Amino acid sequence: MANCMVFHTQIASIMEVLANAAVADICKLVDDDYAVFRLEITQSQKENRALRRKLQLLELRVARERVLASRPSSVKILDRHRGMARGEGHLAGGHRSFVKPAGRNTWRDDQPITVDEGSGTSTHHVIVVESVDAEDAGPGVKLERSEGEDPGQSTDIQTGAAGVLPVATEDPTTTPPRTRRSITDVSGTPNAVLKSETDAETLTVAHRLLHTGSDHRSDPERLGPLGCPPAPSTEYLPVFHQSQKMVNSCGNTDGDALDSGGDDLSCFYTTEMDSGNISLGLETPTDLSRGDWNQCNSSVYSEGCLDKKGKVIAVDDVTVKVEGDTPLTWNADENHLGEGHSQDFLDYRESLETNPNVSSHSPVHTLRDRAPVSTTKGPSDSHGRVLFDQVLNSNDRARAHAQRGGATSGNNKEKRFLCMFCNKGFSCLQKVEIHQRVHTGVKPFSCTQCDMRFAEAGSLKRHQRVHTGEKPYSCPQCHMRFTQAGSLKRHLKVHVGERLFV
DNA sequence: CTGGGGACGGGGCCC
DNA sequence: AGGGCCCCGTCCCCA
């Protein structure tokens, strides 16, 4: 009996040892495999970064060459950015590039294009405008900022040959003294093109929105003086929207840029952006495919109609004006584009870039904000696809409308706000913002009882009759009732014998 | 033929 | 007075 007990104890001990050994072996195998896996991942990431960097470089070169080929006397753009490319950062640094050609500004082949793959927490685009007109640089011109700076800093512009741009390493010995202007813009999104009445110097406005893809601005026929549709004796000014303190004052900080700089008004921006939640990643396709676009929208969009005044930045060469300072309400839960819009947006982008009739600006983010009507969840992926198909179709429609007269001519003062996508003119900013939802697919208004979303409040209101059953429009000649006045009007033709189809 | 949504212009109100 | 915002009406399109 005692021997049996001892035997069992020994057996138990042996089994425990064996079990421990097995566990150790398993752990070792797992660790080994994990290490190998990690190594492979790391290598893949490195390769991915390298390829991406190359891609960006190539894109920039292609864009520049395109501009050189089509517009020999132009400007040059230094596009610095990234970090967002890896989805690491937000748009705290902002970016848009503004190029203001002046005098003998030219693109130069020797101009280095630097693509920073830096921190990713702050990115911006730098456009260096070279001008031999020293008088162009007025007081308040500062050095351009380098990447990673506080987005709240002022737009910096460098004057004179003394400064050496951190990005554009220009050889001062081979070039005459120049006036360099670089507007390092804050975060924001081009929202519309505001057409000014001035006929001062032309300004090519280039905005990239963290986009490393093809250069939207390089099409001179589309861009015109301000990177916007050309218009005789008119400058088209891009309108950006930011929500708050992202606005930088540049040069004149007294906010008189718009008022005092009429003759030299070059840019006029209204910007809205949530400084704390800016993920304006109109990113590279890679990033978009990861959903940055959705993230962007969820954090950016809301109702386009303002309850409060947004900020307005006026870039008057070296000045930025902030007209408003009211923080806006965000609803980060809103994903107005819903799931699955990333690729849709890419498709849309592609359509923009390949269609010569479409403004080649980066897509717009309407950042104006108001609490959405409701916060139902976004549409499904399929809905997203449908939505963007609608967007694309509507874009064609809008473009067609613009071509047959919707687009503002240069002297239509009543429609000073131009859509960045189709050039259609609108009388006020809100109109163009709402209109641009056609292109962006933003639908801030969501139904509380279903997943439907709408770009306009009125559409939501109309839609909600579907749920309430309200049919306020009744036919006087029959018992038919309708939810929409247009439906009743159409129905009335039945009674009068008017047939749509014979 | 209807239901329903997209898009846009116009008018009223407010600042 | 002028501009911005909001609401409404309307047309168009698609299912």
Coordinates of C-alpha atoms (C1' of nucleotides) in Angstrom, one line a residue:
Chain A
M1 CA 0.0 0.0 0.0
A2 CA 2.8 2.3 0.9
N3 CA 4.6 1.4 -2.2
C4 CA 1.5 2.1 -4.2
M5 CA 1.2 5.6 -2.6
V6 CA 4.9 6.3 -3.4
F7 CA 4.4 5.1 -6.9
H8 CA 1.4 7.4 -7.4
T9 CA 3.3 10.3 -6.0
Q10 CA 6.2 9.6 -8.3
I11 CA 3.9 9.4 -11.2
A12 CA 2.3 12.6 -10.3
S13 CA 5.7 14.3 -10.0
I14 CA 6.7 13.0 -13.4
M15 CA 3.6 14.2 -15.0
E16 CA 4.0 17.6 -13.5
V17 CA 7.5 17.8 -14.8
L18 CA 6.4 16.6 -18.2
A19 CA 3.6 19.1 -18.2
N20 CA 5.9 21.9 -17.2
A21 CA 8.3 20.9 -19.9
A22 CA 5.5 20.8 -22.5
V23 CA 4.3 24.3 -21.4
A24 CA 7.9 25.6 -21.6
D25 CA 8.3 24.1 -25.1
I26 CA 5.0 25.6 -26.2
C27 CA 5.9 29.0 -24.8
K28 CA 9.3 28.9 -26.5
L29 CA 7.7 28.0 -29.8
V30 CA 5.2 30.8 -29.4
D31 CA 7.9 33.2 -28.5
D32 CA 10.0 32.2 -31.4
D33 CA 7.2 32.5 -33.8
Y34 CA 6.2 35.8 -32.3
A35 CA 9.6 37.1 -32.7
V36 CA 9.8 36.0 -36.3
F37 CA 6.4 37.5 -36.9
R38 CA 7.4 40.7 -35.3
L39 CA 10.5 40.8 -37.4
E40 CA 8.5 40.3 -40.5
I41 CA 6.1 43.0 -39.6
T42 CA 8.9 45.4 -38.9
Q43 CA 10.5 44.7 -42.2
S44 CA 7.2 45.1 -44.0
Q45 CA 6.6 48.3 -42.3
K46 CA 10.0 49.6 -43.2
E47 CA 9.5 48.6 -46.8
N48 CA 6.1 50.2 -46.8
R49 CA 7.5 53.4 -45.5
A50 CA 10.2 53.5 -48.0
L51 CA 7.8 52.8 -50.8
R52 CA 5.5 55.4 -49.6
R53 CA 8.2 57.9 -49.4
K54 CA 9.3 57.1 -52.9
L55 CA 5.7 57.4 -54.1
Q56 CA 5.3 60.8 -52.5
L57 CA 8.5 62.0 -54.0
L58 CA 7.5 60.8 -57.4
E59 CA 4.1 62.3 -57.2
L60 CA 5.6 65.6 -56.2
R61 CA 8.0 65.5 -59.0
V62 CA 5.4 64.6 -61.5
A63 CA 3.2 67.4 -60.3
R64 CA 6.0 69.8 -60.6
E65 CA 7.0 68.7 -64.0
R66 CA 3.4 69.0 -65.1
V67 CA 3.3 72.5 -63.9
L68 CA 6.6 73.2 -65.6
A69 CA 5.4 71.8 -68.8
S70 CA 2.1 73.6 -68.8
R71 CA 3.0 76.8 -67.1
P72 CA 6.6 77.7 -67.5
S73 CA 6.2 80.9 -65.6
S74 CA 4.7 79.8 -62.5
V75 CA 5.5 79.2 -59.0
K76 CA 6.8 76.4 -57.0
I77 CA 5.4 74.5 -54.2
L78 CA 7.2 72.9 -51.5
D79 CA 5.1 70.3 -50.1
R80 CA 6.1 69.2 -46.8
H81 CA 4.1 67.0 -44.8
R82 CA 3.4 63.6 -43.7
G83 CA 3.0 61.7 -40.7
M84 CA -0.6 61.5 -41.5
A85 CA 0.5 59.3 -44.3
R86 CA 1.0 56.7 -41.7
G87 CA -2.1 57.6 -39.9
E88 CA -0.2 58.7 -37.0
G89 CA -1.1 62.3 -36.7
H90 CA -3.9 64.7 -36.8
L91 CA -4.1 67.9 -38.6
A92 CA -2.8 70.0 -35.9
G93 CA -0.3 71.5 -38.1
G94 CA -2.6 72.2 -40.9
H95 CA -1.7 72.4 -44.4
R96 CA -2.5 74.0 -47.4
S97 CA -0.2 75.5 -49.7
F98 CA -0.5 78.9 -51.2
V99 CA 1.6 80.0 -54.0
K100 CA 1.5 83.5 -55.1
P101 CA 3.4 84.0 -58.3
A102 CA 4.9 87.3 -58.6
G103 CA 7.1 88.8 -61.2
R104 CA 9.5 86.2 -62.5
N105 CA 8.5 83.5 -60.3
T106 CA 9.3 80.2 -61.9
W107 CA 9.4 76.7 -61.1
R108 CA 12.8 75.4 -61.0
D109 CA 14.0 71.9 -61.6
D110 CA 16.6 72.2 -59.0
Q111 CA 14.2 73.0 -56.4
P112 CA 14.3 70.2 -54.0
I113 CA 11.1 68.7 -52.9
T114 CA 11.2 67.4 -49.4
V115 CA 8.8 65.0 -48.1
D116 CA 9.0 64.7 -44.5
E117 CA 8.1 61.5 -42.9
G118 CA 8.5 63.1 -39.6
S119 CA 6.6 63.0 -36.4
G120 CA 3.3 63.0 -38.0
T121 CA 1.8 65.0 -35.3
S122 CA 2.0 68.2 -37.1
T123 CA 2.2 68.7 -40.7
H124 CA 1.9 71.4 -43.1
H125 CA 2.6 72.4 -46.5
V126 CA 5.0 75.1 -47.4
I127 CA 4.9 77.0 -50.5
V128 CA 7.7 79.1 -51.3
V129 CA 7.0 82.0 -53.6
E130 CA 10.0 83.5 -55.0
S131 CA 9.9 86.9 -56.3
V132 CA 12.5 89.4 -57.3
D133 CA 10.2 92.1 -56.4
A134 CA 11.6 93.0 -53.1
E135 CA 8.9 95.5 -52.5
D136 CA 6.4 92.7 -52.3
A137 CA 7.6 91.8 -49.0
G138 CA 6.2 94.1 -46.5
P139 CA 6.7 94.4 -42.9
G140 CA 5.7 91.6 -40.8
V141 CA 7.2 89.1 -43.1
K142 CA 8.7 86.4 -41.2
L143 CA 10.6 83.2 -41.5
E144 CA 8.7 80.3 -42.6
R145 CA 8.0 77.8 -40.0
S146 CA 9.3 74.4 -40.1
E147 CA 7.4 71.3 -39.6
G148 CA 6.2 70.5 -36.2
E149 CA 5.6 73.9 -35.0
D150 CA 2.7 75.0 -33.0
P151 CA -0.1 75.4 -35.4
G152 CA -1.2 78.4 -33.6
Q153 CA 1.7 80.3 -34.6
S154 CA 1.5 83.0 -37.1
T155 CA 2.0 82.4 -40.7
D156 CA 5.6 83.1 -41.3
I157 CA 7.0 84.6 -44.3
Q158 CA 10.5 85.2 -45.0
T159 CA 11.8 88.2 -46.8
G160 CA 15.0 88.7 -48.5
A161 CA 17.8 86.4 -49.4
A162 CA 19.1 86.0 -46.0
G163 CA 16.8 83.4 -45.0
V164 CA 17.3 79.8 -46.0
L165 CA 14.3 77.8 -46.1
P166 CA 14.5 74.7 -44.1
V167 CA 13.0 72.7 -46.9
A168 CA 14.0 74.4 -50.1
T169 CA 17.7 74.5 -50.0
E170 CA 18.2 77.1 -52.6
D171 CA 21.7 78.1 -53.4
P172 CA 22.0 81.8 -52.7
T173 CA 25.1 82.1 -54.7
T174 CA 23.4 81.1 -57.9
T175 CA 20.3 83.0 -57.5
P176 CA 19.6 86.6 -57.2
P177 CA 18.2 88.0 -54.1
R178 CA 14.7 87.1 -53.8
T179 CA 11.7 87.8 -51.8
R180 CA 10.5 84.6 -50.5
R181 CA 7.1 84.2 -49.3
S182 CA 5.9 81.1 -47.8
I183 CA 2.6 80.9 -46.2
T184 CA 2.6 78.0 -43.8
D185 CA -1.0 77.6 -43.2
V186 CA -2.8 76.4 -40.3
S187 CA -5.1 73.5 -40.3
G188 CA -8.1 73.9 -42.3
T189 CA -10.0 72.8 -45.2
P190 CA -10.6 74.6 -48.4
N191 CA -14.2 75.0 -48.6
A192 CA -14.9 77.2 -51.4
V193 CA -13.4 79.6 -53.7
L194 CA -14.2 83.1 -52.9
K195 CA -13.9 85.4 -55.7
S196 CA -12.7 88.8 -54.9
E197 CA -13.1 91.9 -56.9
T198 CA -9.6 92.8 -56.9
D199 CA -7.5 92.6 -59.9
A200 CA -4.2 92.7 -58.2
E201 CA -1.5 90.2 -58.5
T202 CA -2.5 86.7 -59.3
L203 CA -2.2 84.2 -56.7
T204 CA -2.1 80.5 -57.2
V205 CA -3.7 78.9 -54.3
A206 CA -2.7 75.4 -53.8
H207 CA -4.1 73.4 -51.1
R208 CA -3.3 69.9 -50.4
L209 CA -5.0 68.8 -47.3
L210 CA -2.4 66.4 -46.4
H211 CA -2.7 64.9 -49.8
T212 CA 0.4 63.5 -51.3
G213 CA -1.3 62.4 -54.4
S214 CA -1.3 64.1 -57.7
D215 CA -0.9 67.8 -57.7
H216 CA -4.4 69.2 -58.0
R217 CA -3.1 72.6 -58.6
S218 CA -0.9 71.9 -61.4
D219 CA -3.5 72.3 -64.0
P220 CA -3.2 75.8 -65.1
E221 CA -6.3 75.9 -67.1
R222 CA -8.3 74.9 -64.1
L223 CA -6.5 76.8 -61.5
G224 CA -6.3 80.1 -62.9
P225 CA -4.9 82.9 -61.0
L226 CA -5.7 81.6 -57.6
G227 CA -5.6 78.0 -58.1
C228 CA -9.2 78.5 -58.9
P229 CA -11.0 78.9 -62.1
P230 CA -9.7 81.7 -64.1
A231 CA -11.8 84.7 -64.4
P232 CA -10.9 87.8 -66.1
S233 CA -10.2 90.6 -63.8
T234 CA -11.1 88.5 -60.9
E235 CA -9.4 86.6 -58.3
Y236 CA -11.0 83.5 -56.9
L237 CA -10.3 83.1 -53.4
P238 CA -10.4 79.9 -51.6
V239 CA -12.5 79.7 -48.5
F240 CA -11.5 77.5 -45.7
H241 CA -13.2 76.7 -42.6
Q242 CA -11.9 76.1 -39.3
S243 CA -13.5 76.0 -36.0
Q244 CA -11.3 78.0 -33.8
K245 CA -7.9 78.8 -32.6
M246 CA -6.3 77.1 -35.4
V247 CA -6.4 80.3 -37.2
N248 CA -3.2 82.0 -37.4
S249 CA -2.7 85.6 -37.7
C250 CA 0.0 86.5 -40.1
G251 CA 1.5 89.8 -40.4
N252 CA -1.2 92.1 -39.6
T253 CA -2.7 90.8 -36.5
D254 CA -5.1 93.6 -36.1
G255 CA -7.6 91.8 -38.3
D256 CA -7.8 94.5 -40.8
A257 CA -6.5 92.5 -43.6
L258 CA -9.7 92.3 -45.4
D259 CA -10.6 95.8 -44.8
S260 CA -7.4 97.4 -45.5
G261 CA -5.9 95.2 -47.9
G262 CA -8.4 95.5 -50.6
D263 CA -6.0 96.3 -53.3
D264 CA -3.8 93.5 -52.5
L265 CA -6.1 91.0 -51.3
S266 CA -4.9 87.7 -52.3
C267 CA -6.6 85.2 -50.2
F268 CA -9.6 85.1 -48.1
Y269 CA -10.3 82.2 -45.9
T270 CA -12.9 81.2 -43.6
T271 CA -11.8 78.4 -41.5
E272 CA -13.4 76.1 -39.0
M273 CA -11.7 73.3 -37.4
D274 CA -11.8 71.6 -34.2
S275 CA -8.3 72.1 -33.0
G276 CA -8.5 69.2 -30.7
N277 CA -10.0 66.8 -33.0
I278 CA -8.7 67.6 -36.3
S279 CA -8.1 64.6 -38.4
L280 CA -8.5 66.2 -41.6
G281 CA -6.9 63.4 -43.4
L282 CA -7.7 63.8 -47.0
E283 CA -4.8 61.6 -47.0
T284 CA -3.1 59.4 -49.3
P285 CA -5.1 56.5 -50.5
T286 CA -3.4 54.3 -48.1
D287 CA -4.6 56.4 -45.3
L288 CA -8.0 56.8 -46.7
S289 CA -8.3 53.2 -47.0
R290 CA -7.7 52.9 -43.3
G291 CA -10.5 55.1 -42.6
D292 CA -8.9 58.4 -41.9
W293 CA -11.4 60.0 -44.1
N294 CA -14.2 58.7 -42.0
Q295 CA -12.4 59.7 -38.9
C296 CA -11.9 63.0 -40.4
N297 CA -15.5 63.5 -41.1
S298 CA -16.7 62.1 -37.9
S299 CA -14.7 64.7 -36.2
V300 CA -15.2 67.5 -38.5
Y301 CA -18.5 67.6 -39.9
S302 CA -21.6 68.8 -38.6
E303 CA -24.3 71.0 -39.8
G304 CA -23.2 73.4 -42.4
C305 CA -25.4 76.2 -41.3
L306 CA -23.9 78.3 -38.7
D307 CA -25.4 79.2 -35.5
K308 CA -22.3 81.2 -34.8
K309 CA -19.8 82.9 -36.8
G310 CA -16.9 81.0 -37.9
K311 CA -13.5 82.3 -38.1
V312 CA -12.5 84.0 -41.2
I313 CA -9.0 84.2 -42.2
A314 CA -8.0 86.7 -44.7
V315 CA -4.6 86.2 -46.2
D316 CA -3.6 89.4 -47.6
D317 CA -0.3 88.5 -48.8
V318 CA 1.1 88.3 -45.4
T319 CA -1.9 88.8 -43.3
V320 CA -4.5 86.6 -41.8
K321 CA -7.6 87.9 -40.4
V322 CA -9.7 86.2 -37.8
E323 CA -13.2 87.5 -37.8
G324 CA -14.8 85.2 -35.4
D325 CA -13.8 83.4 -32.4
T326 CA -16.7 81.4 -31.3
P327 CA -16.0 77.8 -30.6
L328 CA -18.2 75.6 -32.5
T329 CA -20.1 72.6 -31.5
W330 CA -18.8 69.3 -32.6
N331 CA -20.3 66.0 -32.6
A332 CA -17.5 63.6 -32.8
D333 CA -19.9 60.7 -32.9
E334 CA -21.2 61.8 -36.2
N335 CA -19.8 59.9 -39.0
H336 CA -21.4 61.7 -41.8
L337 CA -19.9 59.7 -44.5
G338 CA -20.4 56.5 -42.7
E339 CA -18.4 53.4 -43.1
G340 CA -16.9 52.5 -46.3
H341 CA -16.5 55.9 -47.7
S342 CA -12.8 55.7 -47.8
Q343 CA -12.5 54.0 -51.1
D344 CA -15.4 55.8 -52.3
F345 CA -13.8 59.0 -51.6
L346 CA -10.7 57.8 -53.4
D347 CA -12.8 57.0 -56.4
Y348 CA -14.2 60.4 -56.1
R349 CA -10.9 61.9 -55.9
E350 CA -9.8 60.0 -58.8
S351 CA -12.7 61.3 -60.8
L352 CA -11.8 64.8 -59.8
E353 CA -8.2 64.4 -60.8
T354 CA -8.9 62.7 -64.0
N355 CA -11.8 64.8 -65.2
P356 CA -10.6 68.0 -66.7
N357 CA -13.9 69.5 -66.1
V358 CA -13.7 69.2 -62.5
S359 CA -11.8 71.5 -60.4
S360 CA -8.7 69.8 -59.3
H361 CA -8.6 71.0 -55.9
S362 CA -8.5 68.7 -53.0
P363 CA -11.8 67.7 -51.8
V364 CA -13.4 70.0 -49.5
H365 CA -14.2 69.6 -45.9
T366 CA -16.9 71.6 -44.8
L367 CA -16.1 72.4 -41.3
R368 CA -18.8 74.6 -40.3
D369 CA -20.5 73.2 -37.5
R370 CA -23.7 73.0 -35.7
A371 CA -25.1 70.2 -33.6
P372 CA -26.6 67.7 -36.0
V373 CA -30.2 67.0 -35.8
S374 CA -29.6 63.6 -34.5
T375 CA -26.9 61.2 -33.9
T376 CA -28.0 58.0 -35.4
K377 CA -25.3 55.7 -36.6
G378 CA -23.9 56.1 -40.0
P379 CA -25.0 54.2 -43.0
S380 CA -23.7 50.9 -43.8
D381 CA -20.9 50.2 -46.2
S382 CA -23.3 49.5 -49.0
H383 CA -25.0 52.7 -48.2
G384 CA -21.7 54.4 -48.3
R385 CA -21.1 53.2 -51.7
V386 CA -24.5 54.3 -52.9
L387 CA -23.9 57.6 -51.2
F388 CA -20.8 58.2 -53.0
D389 CA -22.2 57.0 -56.3
Q390 CA -24.8 59.7 -55.7
V391 CA -22.1 62.1 -55.0
L392 CA -20.3 61.3 -58.1
N393 CA -23.5 61.6 -60.1
S394 CA -24.4 64.7 -58.5
N395 CA -21.0 66.0 -59.1
D396 CA -21.5 65.5 -62.8
R397 CA -24.8 67.2 -62.5
A398 CA -23.4 70.1 -60.6
R399 CA -20.6 70.4 -63.1
A400 CA -23.0 70.3 -66.0
H401 CA -25.1 72.9 -64.3
A402 CA -22.1 75.0 -63.8
Q403 CA -21.1 74.6 -67.4
R404 CA -24.4 75.8 -68.6
G405 CA -24.3 78.9 -66.6
G406 CA -24.2 77.9 -63.0
A407 CA -20.6 78.8 -62.7
T408 CA -20.0 82.3 -61.8
S409 CA -18.5 84.5 -64.3
G410 CA -15.9 86.8 -63.1
N411 CA -18.1 89.8 -62.6
N412 CA -21.1 88.2 -60.9
K413 CA -20.9 89.9 -57.6
E414 CA -23.9 88.1 -56.4
K415 CA -22.2 84.8 -56.5
R416 CA -18.9 85.4 -55.1
F417 CA -18.5 82.0 -53.4
L418 CA -17.4 79.4 -55.8
C419 CA -17.5 75.7 -55.3
M420 CA -14.0 74.3 -55.3
F421 CA -15.2 71.3 -57.2
C422 CA -17.5 72.6 -59.9
N423 CA -16.9 76.3 -59.8
K424 CA -20.5 77.0 -59.4
G425 CA -21.1 80.3 -57.8
F426 CA -23.2 81.0 -54.8
S427 CA -24.3 84.2 -53.2
C428 CA -23.3 83.3 -49.7
L429 CA -20.9 81.0 -47.9
Q430 CA -23.6 78.8 -46.5
K431 CA -24.9 78.1 -49.9
V432 CA -21.7 76.9 -51.2
E433 CA -21.0 74.9 -48.1
I434 CA -24.3 73.1 -48.5
H435 CA -23.7 72.7 -52.1
Q436 CA -20.3 71.2 -51.6
R437 CA -21.8 68.4 -49.7
V438 CA -22.9 67.2 -53.0
H439 CA -19.2 66.6 -53.7
T440 CA -18.1 65.6 -50.3
G441 CA -21.0 63.4 -49.5
V442 CA -21.3 64.9 -46.1
K443 CA -24.7 64.5 -44.6
P444 CA -24.9 66.1 -41.3
F445 CA -28.6 65.5 -40.7
S446 CA -29.5 62.1 -39.7
C447 CA -32.9 60.7 -39.0
T448 CA -33.6 59.6 -35.5
Q449 CA -35.8 56.8 -36.6
C450 CA -33.8 55.3 -39.4
D451 CA -30.3 55.5 -40.8
M452 CA -31.1 58.0 -43.4
R453 CA -28.9 61.0 -43.6
F454 CA -29.4 64.2 -45.4
A455 CA -27.2 67.1 -46.5
E456 CA -29.9 69.6 -45.8
A457 CA -32.1 70.2 -42.9
G458 CA -35.1 70.6 -45.1
S459 CA -34.6 67.2 -46.6
L460 CA -34.6 65.6 -43.2
K461 CA -37.7 67.4 -42.2
R462 CA -39.4 66.3 -45.3
H463 CA -38.2 62.8 -44.8
Q464 CA -39.5 62.6 -41.3
R465 CA -43.0 62.7 -42.6
V466 CA -42.4 59.2 -43.8
H467 CA -42.2 58.2 -40.2
T468 CA -44.8 60.4 -38.8
G469 CA -47.2 59.5 -41.6
E470 CA -48.0 63.2 -42.0
K471 CA -49.3 64.0 -45.5
P472 CA -50.1 67.6 -45.5
Y473 CA -50.8 67.8 -49.2
S474 CA -54.1 66.5 -50.2
C475 CA -55.6 66.4 -53.6
P476 CA -58.8 68.4 -53.9
Q477 CA -60.2 66.1 -56.5
C478 CA -59.5 62.8 -54.9
H479 CA -58.5 61.4 -51.6
M480 CA -54.9 61.1 -52.3
R481 CA -52.6 62.7 -49.9
F482 CA -48.9 63.4 -50.2
T483 CA -46.0 64.1 -48.1
Q484 CA -44.5 66.5 -50.6
A485 CA -46.0 69.4 -52.4
G486 CA -44.2 68.4 -55.5
S487 CA -45.9 65.0 -55.4
L488 CA -49.3 66.7 -55.1
K489 CA -48.5 69.0 -58.0
R490 CA -47.4 66.1 -60.1
H491 CA -50.4 64.2 -59.1
L492 CA -52.8 67.0 -60.1
K493 CA -51.7 66.5 -63.7
V494 CA -53.4 63.2 -63.6
H495 CA -56.7 64.8 -63.1
V496 CA -56.3 67.4 -65.8
G497 CA -55.5 64.7 -68.2
E498 CA -51.9 65.7 -68.6
R499 CA -49.9 62.6 -69.2
L500 CA -46.2 62.5 -68.9
F501 CA -46.0 59.7 -71.4
V502 CA -48.2 59.4 -74.3
Chain B
dC1 C1' -48.1 56.7 -61.2
dT2 C1' -46.4 57.2 -56.5
dG3 C1' -42.9 57.5 -52.9
dG4 C1' -39.0 59.5 -51.7
dG5 C1' -34.5 61.8 -51.9
dG6 C1' -31.1 65.3 -54.1
dA7 C1' -30.2 69.8 -55.2
dC8 C1' -31.0 74.5 -55.5
dG9 C1' -33.1 79.1 -55.6
dG10 C1' -35.7 82.5 -53.3
dG11 C1' -37.6 84.9 -49.5
dG12 C1' -38.0 86.2 -44.7
dC13 C1' -35.8 87.1 -40.5
dC14 C1' -32.1 88.5 -37.7
dC15 C1' -27.8 90.8 -36.6
Chain C
dA1 C1' -28.4 98.5 -45.7
dG2 C1' -26.3 94.4 -46.4
dG3 C1' -24.9 89.9 -45.3
dG4 C1' -25.8 85.5 -43.1
dC5 C1' -28.9 82.0 -41.8
dC6 C1' -33.0 79.4 -42.0
dC7 C1' -37.0 77.7 -44.1
dC8 C1' -39.7 76.6 -47.9
dG9 C1' -40.9 75.6 -52.5
dT10 C1' -39.6 73.5 -56.6
dC11 C1' -37.6 70.6 -60.1
dC12 C1' -35.4 66.6 -61.0
dC13 C1' -34.3 61.9 -60.6
dC14 C1' -34.7 57.1 -59.3
dA15 C1' -37.0 53.0 -57.4

